[in-house]
Amino acid sequence: MTADQGTLRADLHLAWLLTQGSDRREWWRVALTAVGAALATGFTLAAAASTEVTS
């Protein structure tokens, strides 16, 4: 497992834990949180890759 996969897994795990304590378990809340975590990770990885290419 790479560090990138570990970061995404940690983000998704946190998103799942945040929904566990809730009385309302709508599927769309879980999905939006997971998608947001994945997008944030993707943007971070893209920014890191672009700085490595330009350096």
Short mmCIF file of C-alpha atoms in Angstrom, two decimals:
data_model
loop_
_atom_site.label_atom_id
_atom_site.label_comp_id
_atom_site.label_asym_id
_atom_site.label_seq_id
_atom_site.Cartn_x
_atom_site.Cartn_y
_atom_site.Cartn_z
CA MET A 1 0.00 0.00 0.00
CA THR A 2 1.34 3.42 -0.91
CA ALA A 3 1.11 6.49 1.28
CA ASP A 4 -1.55 7.90 -1.06
CA GLN A 5 -3.77 4.88 -0.57
CA GLY A 6 -3.24 5.07 3.17
CA THR A 7 -4.33 8.72 3.20
CA LEU A 8 -7.46 7.97 1.20
CA ARG A 9 -8.26 5.00 3.41
CA ALA A 10 -7.84 7.15 6.54
CA ASP A 11 -10.11 9.85 5.08
CA LEU A 12 -12.80 7.33 4.20
CA HIS A 13 -12.51 5.70 7.61
CA LEU A 14 -12.95 9.06 9.31
CA ALA A 15 -15.98 9.80 7.12
CA TRP A 16 -17.48 6.46 8.14
CA LEU A 17 -16.82 7.07 11.85
CA LEU A 18 -18.44 10.49 11.68
CA THR A 19 -21.68 8.91 10.46
CA GLN A 20 -21.65 6.09 13.03
CA GLY A 21 -22.69 8.25 15.97
CA SER A 22 -25.57 9.76 14.07
CA ASP A 23 -29.18 8.66 14.50
CA ARG A 24 -29.78 9.58 10.86
CA ARG A 25 -27.91 7.27 8.52
CA GLU A 26 -28.90 8.52 5.12
CA TRP A 27 -26.88 6.92 2.36
CA TRP A 28 -26.32 10.25 0.66
CA ARG A 29 -24.59 11.74 3.70
CA VAL A 30 -22.10 8.90 3.76
CA ALA A 31 -21.61 9.14 -0.02
CA LEU A 32 -21.08 12.92 -0.01
CA THR A 33 -18.61 12.72 2.85
CA ALA A 34 -16.67 9.94 1.13
CA VAL A 35 -16.64 11.79 -2.20
CA GLY A 36 -15.50 14.99 -0.49
CA ALA A 37 -12.67 13.15 1.25
CA ALA A 38 -11.61 11.49 -2.00
CA LEU A 39 -11.68 14.81 -3.89
CA ALA A 40 -9.67 16.59 -1.21
CA THR A 41 -7.08 13.82 -1.31
CA GLY A 42 -7.01 13.91 -5.11
CA PHE A 43 -6.49 17.67 -5.21
CA THR A 44 -3.70 17.40 -2.66
CA LEU A 45 -1.98 14.66 -4.65
CA ALA A 46 -2.34 16.66 -7.88
CA ALA A 47 -0.84 19.75 -6.23
CA ALA A 48 2.05 17.71 -4.85
CA ALA A 49 2.67 16.10 -8.24
CA SER A 50 2.61 19.46 -10.03
CA THR A 51 5.15 20.95 -7.62
CA GLU A 52 7.43 17.97 -8.15
CA VAL A 53 7.21 18.35 -11.93
CA THR A 54 7.93 22.08 -11.86
CA SER A 55 10.81 21.76 -9.38
#
